[in-house]
């Protein structure tokens, strides 16, 4: 017999705050209640987002987890206070010590580490002279440093599994005209150095070689335990990185300890660096292969599916959704916005891990879901979960124009779908803690571009409220928008300058701090 379950009822903010003060809820439910309170407050029309701060910069401005980075990560602001406050400023660095790339990582909550330094939130930065630094995310203090190589050039950082493993990628090694003239073949394409974080530990260094992976390798990405290799013939091959480590690792390395591969020198120290300890001698088994356009392939959904565009001209503008198990195309698996626009539509798996798909066009956003059974012989089906539309002026201008000489000119189409004079979807940002979709919509007001943010419920697509951005929106510039609890950050590039605008949630009498954290 099923257990009796009390009917759920809505709880107002006052009751939630009273429960929190009495301490009758556990940590998990307390955090959920706090975020529910914040969501209810944020969606009230009596609260509004006010622009509290603007700054310009000659260099790129970056935002990550309530932190703004200026001057190539040398200057850091916290966005938690009512107005951004500076956390730290590092001294200027030489061209050789310039920061090439950075990753922000948060300390783990599920385990206690031996050293308090190892558990502190960190900024991982890669320098032009191949040093990997771990800096305190709050003070900029140097916590750890690792030297990578004296003969390779590393430039990129990327997450392998979020907040757990990351990799450092070298630049692609290309043959010079002199080498080709002399008949010298360069087989090494690039190198990857893979690390665990909290504490910082080396997994290994691997060489991507033409003799193993074949000619035409253009890029390599490590994600979710998969080594994805892209080729110039517009194909992608996936390999198991766990299989590669288990089969081809010649020696386990440890930072600060000696290695026979370095002739007894210390791993990670100046001049010695990190040796290649994962030496792939033959091509590992290919888990999956697909021919696709330059947009590549995306994998996700339940059951597992992949999204790709075939590399043929007649498939341009279409997105194909197929089963990863047997490459069977899903019913309604070809998605096409059929839009005439300067910017192509975008499609990706929803970042909320629901297995849904977000397809963004200039006038329509479709949130799709995949219906299918894991072991079924029938193809899965793609259906629309919900849809969002822009408000458009449906008045159509004449397709026929008569010139002064009397010649009749017929237009091929009335208007571009992403015409700046009409409401147009520009981007979607997902706020996971509040379960809201922030949709940026641009329009024109008396010839000047404007934008507003529509907040939609992530589960139903229902429009909750609209927030106006005060600064003009010029679509010829690059824009980024971040929605983080009670904070909205808009970063735009204006010619050679960058500008950052910060909005904070306010009510009529006092500022609302992010007290739920």
Short mmCIF file of C-alpha atoms in Angstrom, two decimals:
data_model
loop_
_atom_site.label_atom_id
_atom_site.label_comp_id
_atom_site.label_asym_id
_atom_site.label_seq_id
_atom_site.Cartn_x
_atom_site.Cartn_y
_atom_site.Cartn_z
CA UNK A 1 0.00 0.00 0.00
CA UNK A 2 1.34 3.41 -0.90
CA UNK A 3 2.36 5.65 1.95
CA UNK A 4 0.12 8.62 2.63
CA UNK A 5 1.68 11.84 1.34
CA UNK A 6 0.51 15.17 2.66
CA UNK A 7 -0.68 17.53 -0.02
CA UNK A 8 1.95 20.18 -0.72
CA UNK A 9 1.03 23.79 -0.22
CA UNK A 10 2.75 27.02 -1.12
CA UNK A 11 4.80 28.70 1.60
CA UNK A 12 5.30 32.44 1.64
CA UNK A 13 8.62 34.21 2.20
CA UNK A 14 7.85 35.11 5.83
CA UNK A 15 7.25 31.48 6.78
CA UNK A 16 10.41 30.35 5.01
CA UNK A 17 12.46 32.97 6.87
CA UNK A 18 10.89 31.88 10.16
CA UNK A 19 11.84 28.24 9.49
CA UNK A 20 15.39 29.30 8.71
CA UNK A 21 15.70 31.26 11.96
CA UNK A 22 14.57 28.25 14.01
CA UNK A 23 17.11 25.97 12.35
CA UNK A 24 14.61 23.16 11.70
CA UNK A 25 15.79 22.59 8.12
CA UNK A 26 18.93 20.78 6.97
CA UNK A 27 21.63 22.46 4.89
CA UNK A 28 20.31 21.24 1.52
CA UNK A 29 16.69 22.19 2.10
CA UNK A 30 17.78 25.46 3.72
CA UNK A 31 19.67 26.45 0.58
CA UNK A 32 16.68 25.50 -1.60
CA UNK A 33 14.36 27.56 0.59
CA UNK A 34 16.75 30.52 0.46
CA UNK A 35 16.85 30.41 -3.33
CA UNK A 36 13.07 30.06 -3.49
CA UNK A 37 12.76 33.19 -1.34
CA UNK A 38 15.19 35.05 -3.62
CA UNK A 39 13.32 33.94 -6.74
CA UNK A 40 10.00 35.12 -5.31
CA UNK A 41 11.51 38.49 -4.38
CA UNK A 42 13.26 38.88 -7.75
CA UNK A 43 10.06 38.25 -9.71
CA UNK A 44 8.02 40.86 -7.85
CA UNK A 45 7.34 43.99 -9.85
CA UNK A 46 8.09 46.12 -6.76
CA UNK A 47 11.72 45.09 -7.11
CA UNK A 48 13.77 46.26 -10.05
CA UNK A 49 17.29 45.94 -11.41
CA UNK A 50 19.24 49.17 -11.21
CA UNK A 51 22.49 49.91 -13.01
CA UNK A 52 24.99 50.50 -10.21
CA UNK A 53 28.37 50.38 -11.95
CA UNK A 54 30.06 50.81 -15.33
CA UNK A 55 33.71 50.54 -16.33
CA UNK A 56 35.65 50.60 -19.58
CA UNK A 57 38.89 48.83 -20.42
CA UNK A 58 41.39 48.57 -23.27
CA UNK A 59 41.63 44.79 -22.71
CA UNK A 60 39.06 42.00 -22.53
CA UNK A 61 36.81 41.94 -19.45
CA UNK A 62 35.95 38.52 -18.02
CA UNK A 63 33.19 37.46 -15.60
CA UNK A 64 33.08 34.24 -13.59
CA UNK A 65 31.16 33.33 -10.43
CA UNK A 66 30.49 36.85 -9.07
CA UNK A 67 33.98 38.06 -10.04
CA UNK A 68 35.02 40.54 -12.74
CA UNK A 69 38.54 40.41 -14.16
CA UNK A 70 40.21 43.42 -15.79
CA UNK A 71 43.68 44.02 -17.23
CA UNK A 72 44.18 40.41 -18.30
CA UNK A 73 43.26 38.94 -14.88
CA UNK A 74 45.53 41.31 -12.95
CA UNK A 75 42.63 43.25 -11.40
CA UNK A 76 39.70 41.48 -9.74
CA UNK A 77 36.37 42.90 -8.52
CA UNK A 78 33.74 41.14 -6.40
CA UNK A 79 30.12 41.56 -7.55
CA UNK A 80 28.61 40.36 -4.25
CA UNK A 81 28.42 43.83 -2.54
CA UNK A 82 25.74 46.35 -3.61
CA UNK A 83 28.39 47.78 -5.95
CA UNK A 84 31.43 45.87 -7.27
CA UNK A 85 34.41 46.22 -4.94
CA UNK A 86 38.03 45.52 -5.79
CA UNK A 87 39.39 42.31 -4.27
CA UNK A 88 43.00 42.58 -5.39
CA UNK A 89 45.30 44.04 -8.00
CA UNK A 90 48.44 42.22 -9.13
CA UNK A 91 51.56 43.98 -10.30
CA UNK A 92 52.17 44.37 -14.04
CA UNK A 93 53.89 41.47 -15.74
CA UNK A 94 56.42 41.33 -18.54
CA UNK A 95 55.53 40.06 -22.00
CA UNK A 96 57.18 36.71 -21.18
CA UNK A 97 55.12 36.38 -17.98
CA UNK A 98 51.82 37.47 -19.53
CA UNK A 99 48.73 35.44 -18.57
CA UNK A 100 47.60 33.48 -21.66
CA UNK A 101 44.50 31.80 -20.20
CA UNK A 102 42.78 31.24 -16.87
CA UNK A 103 40.24 28.98 -15.11
CA UNK A 104 38.38 29.71 -11.87
CA UNK A 105 37.80 26.66 -9.66
CA UNK A 106 35.83 26.41 -6.42
CA UNK A 107 36.86 24.36 -3.41
CA UNK A 108 35.22 20.94 -2.92
CA UNK A 109 32.39 20.61 -0.39
CA UNK A 110 32.34 16.81 -0.16
CA UNK A 111 35.77 16.19 1.34
CA UNK A 112 38.42 17.66 3.64
CA UNK A 113 41.93 18.04 2.26
CA UNK A 114 45.18 17.68 4.16
CA UNK A 115 46.27 21.26 3.53
CA UNK A 116 43.96 24.26 3.96
CA UNK A 117 45.76 25.86 1.02
CA UNK A 118 44.67 22.99 -1.25
CA UNK A 119 40.98 23.59 -0.50
CA UNK A 120 40.93 27.33 -1.16
CA UNK A 121 39.07 28.66 -4.24
CA UNK A 122 41.70 29.20 -6.90
CA UNK A 123 42.41 30.95 -10.16
CA UNK A 124 44.52 28.76 -12.44
CA UNK A 125 46.55 30.90 -14.83
CA UNK A 126 48.87 29.90 -17.68
CA UNK A 127 51.74 32.24 -18.55
CA UNK A 128 53.45 32.86 -21.87
CA UNK A 129 56.65 31.26 -20.56
CA UNK A 130 54.90 27.96 -19.69
CA UNK A 131 54.30 28.40 -15.97
CA UNK A 132 51.01 27.21 -14.45
CA UNK A 133 50.12 29.22 -11.34
CA UNK A 134 47.44 28.53 -8.75
CA UNK A 135 46.40 31.84 -7.21
CA UNK A 136 44.00 32.53 -4.37
CA UNK A 137 40.67 33.60 -5.89
CA UNK A 138 40.13 36.06 -3.01
CA UNK A 139 43.54 37.71 -2.61
CA UNK A 140 45.57 36.85 -5.74
CA UNK A 141 48.25 35.29 -3.51
CA UNK A 142 50.39 32.64 -5.22
CA UNK A 143 49.57 29.23 -3.73
CA UNK A 144 51.44 26.93 -6.12
CA UNK A 145 53.42 26.97 -9.35
CA UNK A 146 54.27 24.27 -11.89
CA UNK A 147 56.66 24.53 -14.83
CA UNK A 148 55.34 22.75 -17.92
CA UNK A 149 58.07 22.63 -20.56
CA UNK A 150 61.13 24.42 -21.89
CA UNK A 151 60.64 23.33 -25.54
CA UNK A 152 56.83 23.35 -26.01
CA UNK A 153 54.48 26.33 -26.17
CA UNK A 154 51.30 25.95 -24.08
CA UNK A 155 48.47 28.45 -24.52
CA UNK A 156 45.02 27.02 -23.63
CA UNK A 157 43.27 25.77 -20.49
CA UNK A 158 40.08 23.69 -20.46
CA UNK A 159 37.96 21.60 -18.09
CA UNK A 160 37.90 17.85 -18.65
CA UNK A 161 35.25 17.25 -15.97
CA UNK A 162 33.86 20.38 -14.34
CA UNK A 163 35.72 21.37 -11.16
CA UNK A 164 37.68 18.10 -10.99
CA UNK A 165 40.13 17.64 -13.89
CA UNK A 166 41.54 20.15 -16.34
CA UNK A 167 44.01 20.11 -19.20
CA UNK A 168 46.61 22.46 -20.66
CA UNK A 169 46.91 22.41 -24.45
CA UNK A 170 49.88 23.46 -26.53
CA UNK A 171 49.72 25.38 -29.79
CA UNK A 172 49.40 23.31 -32.93
CA UNK A 173 52.74 22.31 -34.41
CA UNK A 174 52.68 23.11 -38.13
CA UNK A 175 55.29 22.38 -40.75
CA UNK A 176 57.26 25.41 -41.90
CA UNK A 177 57.88 26.13 -45.61
CA UNK A 178 61.56 25.28 -45.08
CA UNK A 179 60.65 21.89 -43.61
CA UNK A 180 58.36 21.11 -46.53
CA UNK A 181 61.04 22.22 -49.00
CA UNK A 182 63.56 19.95 -47.31
CA UNK A 183 61.11 17.05 -47.21
CA UNK A 184 61.04 16.96 -43.42
CA UNK A 185 57.75 15.64 -41.99
CA UNK A 186 56.56 16.98 -38.61
CA UNK A 187 54.53 14.19 -37.01
CA UNK A 188 53.77 15.82 -33.66
CA UNK A 189 50.57 17.88 -33.80
CA UNK A 190 50.25 19.08 -30.18
CA UNK A 191 50.59 18.09 -26.52
CA UNK A 192 48.11 17.89 -23.64
CA UNK A 193 49.04 18.06 -19.95
CA UNK A 194 46.24 16.71 -17.73
CA UNK A 195 45.87 17.62 -14.04
CA UNK A 196 43.58 16.84 -11.12
CA UNK A 197 42.65 19.79 -8.91
CA UNK A 198 42.14 19.94 -5.07
CA UNK A 199 44.91 19.07 -4.53
CA UNK A 200 46.80 19.91 -7.71
CA UNK A 201 48.21 16.65 -9.11
CA UNK A 202 49.63 15.70 -12.49
CA UNK A 203 47.91 12.88 -14.41
CA UNK A 204 50.23 12.95 -17.36
CA UNK A 205 51.50 14.49 -20.57
CA UNK A 206 50.32 13.03 -23.89
CA UNK A 207 51.53 13.67 -27.43
CA UNK A 208 49.05 13.82 -30.33
CA UNK A 209 50.90 12.29 -33.25
CA UNK A 210 50.04 11.91 -36.97
CA UNK A 211 51.47 8.39 -37.02
CA UNK A 212 48.87 7.36 -34.44
CA UNK A 213 45.81 9.50 -35.21
CA UNK A 214 46.39 10.05 -38.93
CA UNK A 215 46.91 13.12 -41.08
CA UNK A 216 44.68 16.17 -41.04
CA UNK A 217 44.26 16.58 -37.25
CA UNK A 218 43.05 20.15 -36.66
CA UNK A 219 42.05 20.15 -32.98
CA UNK A 220 41.84 18.00 -29.87
CA UNK A 221 39.46 18.42 -26.92
CA UNK A 222 39.27 16.43 -23.68
CA UNK A 223 35.79 16.25 -22.11
CA UNK A 224 33.88 13.83 -19.87
CA UNK A 225 36.59 11.16 -20.20
CA UNK A 226 36.55 11.39 -24.01
CA UNK A 227 39.40 12.51 -26.27
CA UNK A 228 37.69 14.17 -29.27
CA UNK A 229 39.89 14.59 -32.36
CA UNK A 230 38.76 16.84 -35.25
CA UNK A 231 40.07 16.40 -38.79
CA UNK A 232 40.37 18.65 -41.83
CA UNK A 233 38.05 16.34 -43.82
CA UNK A 234 35.22 17.52 -41.50
CA UNK A 235 35.07 14.42 -39.34
CA UNK A 236 35.32 13.87 -35.59
CA UNK A 237 36.58 10.72 -33.83
CA UNK A 238 36.07 9.96 -30.13
CA UNK A 239 38.46 7.86 -28.02
CA UNK A 240 38.32 6.69 -24.41
CA UNK A 241 40.93 8.64 -22.43
CA UNK A 242 40.73 6.12 -19.58
CA UNK A 243 41.72 3.38 -22.03
CA UNK A 244 44.62 5.52 -23.29
CA UNK A 245 45.92 6.13 -19.73
CA UNK A 246 45.60 2.49 -18.66
CA UNK A 247 47.33 1.14 -21.76
CA UNK A 248 49.96 3.70 -22.67
CA UNK A 249 51.13 5.28 -19.38
CA UNK A 250 54.81 4.44 -18.92
CA UNK A 251 55.36 6.01 -15.50
CA UNK A 252 53.18 7.65 -12.85
CA UNK A 253 54.28 11.20 -12.11
CA UNK A 254 54.05 13.25 -8.94
CA UNK A 255 54.70 17.00 -8.70
CA UNK A 256 57.78 17.78 -6.65
CA UNK A 257 59.19 14.25 -7.01
CA UNK A 258 61.94 12.89 -9.23
CA UNK A 259 61.22 11.04 -12.47
CA UNK A 260 63.35 8.63 -14.48
CA UNK A 261 61.86 10.14 -17.64
CA UNK A 262 63.65 13.38 -16.67
CA UNK A 263 66.92 11.65 -15.83
CA UNK A 264 66.27 11.99 -12.11
CA UNK A 265 65.14 15.63 -12.21
CA UNK A 266 62.09 16.90 -10.31
CA UNK A 267 58.68 16.99 -12.01
CA UNK A 268 57.27 20.49 -12.43
CA UNK A 269 60.39 22.45 -11.55
CA UNK A 270 62.08 25.07 -13.72
CA UNK A 271 63.88 23.69 -16.80
CA UNK A 272 62.78 20.10 -16.15
CA UNK A 273 59.02 20.58 -16.57
CA UNK A 274 56.73 17.60 -17.17
CA UNK A 275 57.79 14.68 -19.39
CA UNK A 276 55.61 12.74 -21.84
CA UNK A 277 54.57 9.76 -19.71
CA UNK A 278 51.58 8.69 -21.85
CA UNK A 279 53.20 7.48 -25.07
CA UNK A 280 50.56 6.30 -27.56
CA UNK A 281 52.20 3.82 -29.92
CA UNK A 282 49.17 2.70 -31.93
CA UNK A 283 45.71 4.09 -32.55
CA UNK A 284 43.27 3.26 -29.73
CA UNK A 285 39.79 1.91 -30.56
CA UNK A 286 37.45 4.52 -32.07
CA UNK A 287 34.33 4.77 -29.92
CA UNK A 288 32.41 6.98 -32.33
CA UNK A 289 32.97 8.75 -35.64
CA UNK A 290 30.82 11.23 -37.57
CA UNK A 291 31.22 13.55 -40.55
CA UNK A 292 30.01 17.04 -39.67
CA UNK A 293 30.43 20.71 -40.51
CA UNK A 294 32.86 23.03 -38.75
CA UNK A 295 30.36 23.45 -35.89
CA UNK A 296 31.38 19.98 -34.71
CA UNK A 297 29.26 17.49 -32.79
CA UNK A 298 27.45 17.77 -29.44
CA UNK A 299 26.53 14.78 -27.26
CA UNK A 300 23.83 14.71 -24.59
CA UNK A 301 20.17 13.90 -23.93
CA UNK A 302 18.41 10.88 -22.39
CA UNK A 303 18.95 8.37 -23.88
CA UNK A 304 22.23 9.55 -25.42
CA UNK A 305 21.95 11.46 -28.69
CA UNK A 306 24.20 13.70 -30.74
CA UNK A 307 23.57 16.89 -32.71
CA UNK A 308 25.49 17.67 -35.88
CA UNK A 309 25.19 19.31 -39.30
CA UNK A 310 26.30 17.13 -42.25
CA UNK A 311 29.17 18.71 -44.24
CA UNK A 312 27.15 19.08 -47.45
CA UNK A 313 25.85 22.35 -48.90
CA UNK A 314 22.26 21.11 -49.13
CA UNK A 315 22.27 20.46 -45.35
CA UNK A 316 23.51 23.94 -44.45
CA UNK A 317 21.30 25.52 -41.79
CA UNK A 318 19.92 22.18 -40.59
CA UNK A 319 20.67 20.36 -37.34
CA UNK A 320 20.40 16.56 -37.22
CA UNK A 321 19.61 14.73 -33.96
CA UNK A 322 20.52 11.02 -33.93
CA UNK A 323 20.90 8.23 -31.41
CA UNK A 324 24.45 7.71 -30.17
CA UNK A 325 23.81 3.97 -29.82
CA UNK A 326 23.24 3.17 -33.50
CA UNK A 327 23.19 6.57 -35.30
CA UNK A 328 19.47 6.20 -36.05
CA UNK A 329 17.98 9.61 -36.72
CA UNK A 330 15.21 10.53 -34.31
CA UNK A 331 11.71 11.14 -35.63
CA UNK A 332 11.48 14.89 -36.30
CA UNK A 333 15.25 14.83 -35.86
CA UNK A 334 16.04 17.44 -38.53
CA UNK A 335 15.59 20.91 -37.02
CA UNK A 336 15.64 23.91 -39.34
CA UNK A 337 14.56 27.46 -38.49
CA UNK A 338 14.31 28.35 -42.21
CA UNK A 339 15.40 31.87 -41.35
CA UNK A 340 17.01 34.49 -43.58
CA UNK A 341 19.50 36.24 -41.32
CA UNK A 342 23.07 37.43 -41.04
CA UNK A 343 23.65 35.32 -37.93
CA UNK A 344 22.96 31.60 -38.08
CA UNK A 345 20.66 29.96 -35.53
CA UNK A 346 22.19 28.11 -32.59
CA UNK A 347 21.41 24.76 -30.99
CA UNK A 348 22.80 23.05 -27.89
CA UNK A 349 21.86 20.64 -25.11
CA UNK A 350 20.26 22.42 -22.17
CA UNK A 351 22.84 23.14 -19.43
CA UNK A 352 20.37 22.04 -16.71
CA UNK A 353 21.19 18.35 -17.48
CA UNK A 354 17.53 17.64 -18.22
CA UNK A 355 18.47 16.17 -21.59
CA UNK A 356 16.45 18.85 -23.39
CA UNK A 357 17.71 20.91 -26.35
CA UNK A 358 17.59 24.68 -26.83
CA UNK A 359 17.28 25.89 -30.44
CA UNK A 360 17.65 29.66 -30.84
CA UNK A 361 16.59 31.57 -33.93
CA UNK A 362 16.08 35.30 -34.49
CA UNK A 363 12.29 35.14 -33.93
CA UNK A 364 11.76 31.77 -32.19
CA UNK A 365 13.31 29.79 -29.36
CA UNK A 366 12.29 26.14 -29.19
CA UNK A 367 13.01 24.07 -26.10
CA UNK A 368 12.93 20.47 -27.34
CA UNK A 369 12.85 17.16 -25.51
CA UNK A 370 13.73 13.65 -26.65
CA UNK A 371 11.15 10.90 -26.09
CA UNK A 372 12.59 7.41 -26.21
CA UNK A 373 13.37 4.27 -24.24
CA UNK A 374 16.92 3.16 -23.52
CA UNK A 375 16.63 -0.38 -24.92
CA UNK A 376 13.82 0.16 -27.41
CA UNK A 377 14.18 -0.82 -31.08
CA UNK A 378 11.97 2.10 -32.10
CA UNK A 379 13.55 5.44 -32.95
CA UNK A 380 13.25 8.20 -30.38
CA UNK A 381 11.17 11.27 -31.11
CA UNK A 382 11.98 14.99 -30.81
CA UNK A 383 9.05 17.12 -29.65
CA UNK A 384 8.67 20.76 -28.61
CA UNK A 385 8.51 21.16 -24.83
CA UNK A 386 7.69 24.87 -25.12
CA UNK A 387 8.28 27.73 -27.52
CA UNK A 388 9.08 31.45 -27.14
CA UNK A 389 8.31 34.07 -29.79
CA UNK A 390 9.27 37.69 -30.39
CA UNK A 391 6.68 40.42 -30.89
CA UNK A 392 6.96 41.42 -34.52
CA UNK A 393 5.48 44.11 -36.68
CA UNK A 394 3.74 42.03 -39.32
CA UNK A 395 3.25 44.97 -41.69
CA UNK A 396 5.03 43.96 -44.88
CA UNK A 397 6.53 46.50 -47.22
CA UNK A 398 6.04 46.16 -50.95
CA UNK A 399 8.29 43.68 -52.72
CA UNK A 400 8.30 45.84 -55.85
CA UNK A 401 10.27 49.07 -56.16
CA UNK A 402 10.10 51.40 -59.19
CA UNK A 403 13.29 53.37 -59.87
CA UNK A 404 13.39 56.96 -61.18
CA UNK A 405 14.00 55.62 -64.69
CA UNK A 406 10.85 53.51 -64.52
CA UNK A 407 12.64 50.17 -64.07
CA UNK A 408 10.85 47.73 -61.78
CA UNK A 409 13.01 45.98 -59.17
CA UNK A 410 11.59 43.02 -57.26
CA UNK A 411 13.04 42.20 -53.84
CA UNK A 412 13.95 38.57 -53.12
CA UNK A 413 12.67 38.83 -49.54
CA UNK A 414 10.92 41.44 -47.42
CA UNK A 415 13.29 41.77 -44.49
CA UNK A 416 16.05 39.89 -42.69
CA UNK A 417 14.77 37.84 -39.76
CA UNK A 418 17.41 39.42 -37.50
CA UNK A 419 16.82 42.96 -38.75
CA UNK A 420 17.82 45.35 -35.92
CA UNK A 421 14.63 47.35 -36.51
CA UNK A 422 12.55 44.40 -35.26
CA UNK A 423 12.47 42.46 -32.00
CA UNK A 424 15.15 39.77 -32.26
CA UNK A 425 16.40 37.06 -29.90
CA UNK A 426 20.13 37.52 -29.33
CA UNK A 427 21.14 35.07 -26.58
CA UNK A 428 19.91 32.85 -23.73
CA UNK A 429 21.50 32.59 -20.28
CA UNK A 430 20.44 29.90 -17.77
CA UNK A 431 20.38 30.73 -14.04
CA UNK A 432 20.55 27.25 -12.52
CA UNK A 433 19.98 28.20 -8.88
CA UNK A 434 16.79 30.16 -9.61
CA UNK A 435 15.73 27.87 -12.49
CA UNK A 436 15.17 30.81 -14.83
CA UNK A 437 16.04 31.46 -18.48
CA UNK A 438 17.27 34.99 -19.19
CA UNK A 439 16.52 35.76 -22.85
CA UNK A 440 18.09 38.88 -24.40
CA UNK A 441 15.85 40.60 -26.93
CA UNK A 442 17.01 43.58 -29.03
CA UNK A 443 14.89 46.18 -30.79
CA UNK A 444 15.18 49.68 -32.23
CA UNK A 445 13.84 52.81 -30.58
CA UNK A 446 13.87 55.81 -32.91
CA UNK A 447 16.87 54.44 -34.76
CA UNK A 448 18.86 53.53 -31.64
CA UNK A 449 19.31 49.89 -30.70
CA UNK A 450 17.87 48.85 -27.34
CA UNK A 451 17.68 45.56 -25.48
CA UNK A 452 15.72 44.00 -22.65
CA UNK A 453 15.87 40.72 -20.76
CA UNK A 454 12.89 38.40 -20.58
CA UNK A 455 12.92 36.05 -17.58
CA UNK A 456 11.14 32.77 -18.36
CA UNK A 457 10.43 29.85 -16.06
CA UNK A 458 12.83 27.09 -17.09
CA UNK A 459 10.26 24.30 -16.73
CA UNK A 460 7.23 25.82 -18.46
CA UNK A 461 8.63 28.72 -20.50
CA UNK A 462 6.17 31.11 -18.84
CA UNK A 463 7.26 34.77 -19.04
CA UNK A 464 7.81 35.97 -15.46
CA UNK A 465 9.04 39.53 -15.96
CA UNK A 466 10.99 41.88 -18.25
CA UNK A 467 14.10 43.94 -17.40
CA UNK A 468 15.25 46.85 -19.54
CA UNK A 469 18.94 47.48 -20.20
CA UNK A 470 19.70 51.21 -20.06
CA UNK A 471 22.72 51.32 -22.36
CA UNK A 472 22.23 51.28 -26.17
CA UNK A 473 22.60 47.90 -27.90
CA UNK A 474 24.63 48.02 -31.10
CA UNK A 475 24.38 44.67 -32.85
CA UNK A 476 27.59 45.33 -34.80
CA UNK A 477 29.51 44.87 -31.52
CA UNK A 478 30.12 41.66 -29.57
CA UNK A 479 28.00 41.26 -26.42
CA UNK A 480 28.04 38.95 -23.40
CA UNK A 481 25.42 38.78 -20.66
CA UNK A 482 25.56 36.99 -17.30
CA UNK A 483 22.61 36.52 -14.94
CA UNK A 484 23.74 35.43 -11.48
CA UNK A 485 21.08 35.49 -8.71
CA UNK A 486 20.62 39.22 -7.89
CA UNK A 487 23.23 40.42 -10.41
CA UNK A 488 23.16 41.07 -14.15
CA UNK A 489 26.45 41.75 -15.96
CA UNK A 490 26.54 43.06 -19.53
CA UNK A 491 29.92 43.18 -21.28
CA UNK A 492 30.22 44.74 -24.73
CA UNK A 493 33.07 45.44 -27.10
CA UNK A 494 33.07 48.87 -28.73
CA UNK A 495 35.73 48.96 -31.45
CA UNK A 496 38.99 48.56 -29.48
CA UNK A 497 37.39 49.24 -26.08
CA UNK A 498 35.44 46.99 -23.73
CA UNK A 499 32.67 48.18 -21.44
CA UNK A 500 31.11 46.44 -18.44
CA UNK A 501 27.69 47.32 -16.94
CA UNK A 502 26.51 45.82 -13.62
CA UNK A 503 22.86 45.77 -12.48
CA UNK A 504 21.80 44.84 -8.93
CA UNK A 505 18.36 43.99 -7.54
CA UNK A 506 16.80 46.86 -5.60
CA UNK A 507 13.54 47.75 -3.93
CA UNK A 508 12.10 51.19 -3.33
CA UNK A 509 13.70 51.70 0.10
CA UNK A 510 16.89 49.67 0.36
CA UNK A 511 19.33 47.59 -1.64
CA UNK A 512 18.88 43.86 -1.58
CA UNK A 513 22.13 42.11 -0.83
CA UNK A 514 22.78 38.56 -1.87
CA UNK A 515 22.09 37.38 1.69
CA UNK A 516 21.16 33.86 0.66
CA UNK A 517 24.76 32.89 0.00
#
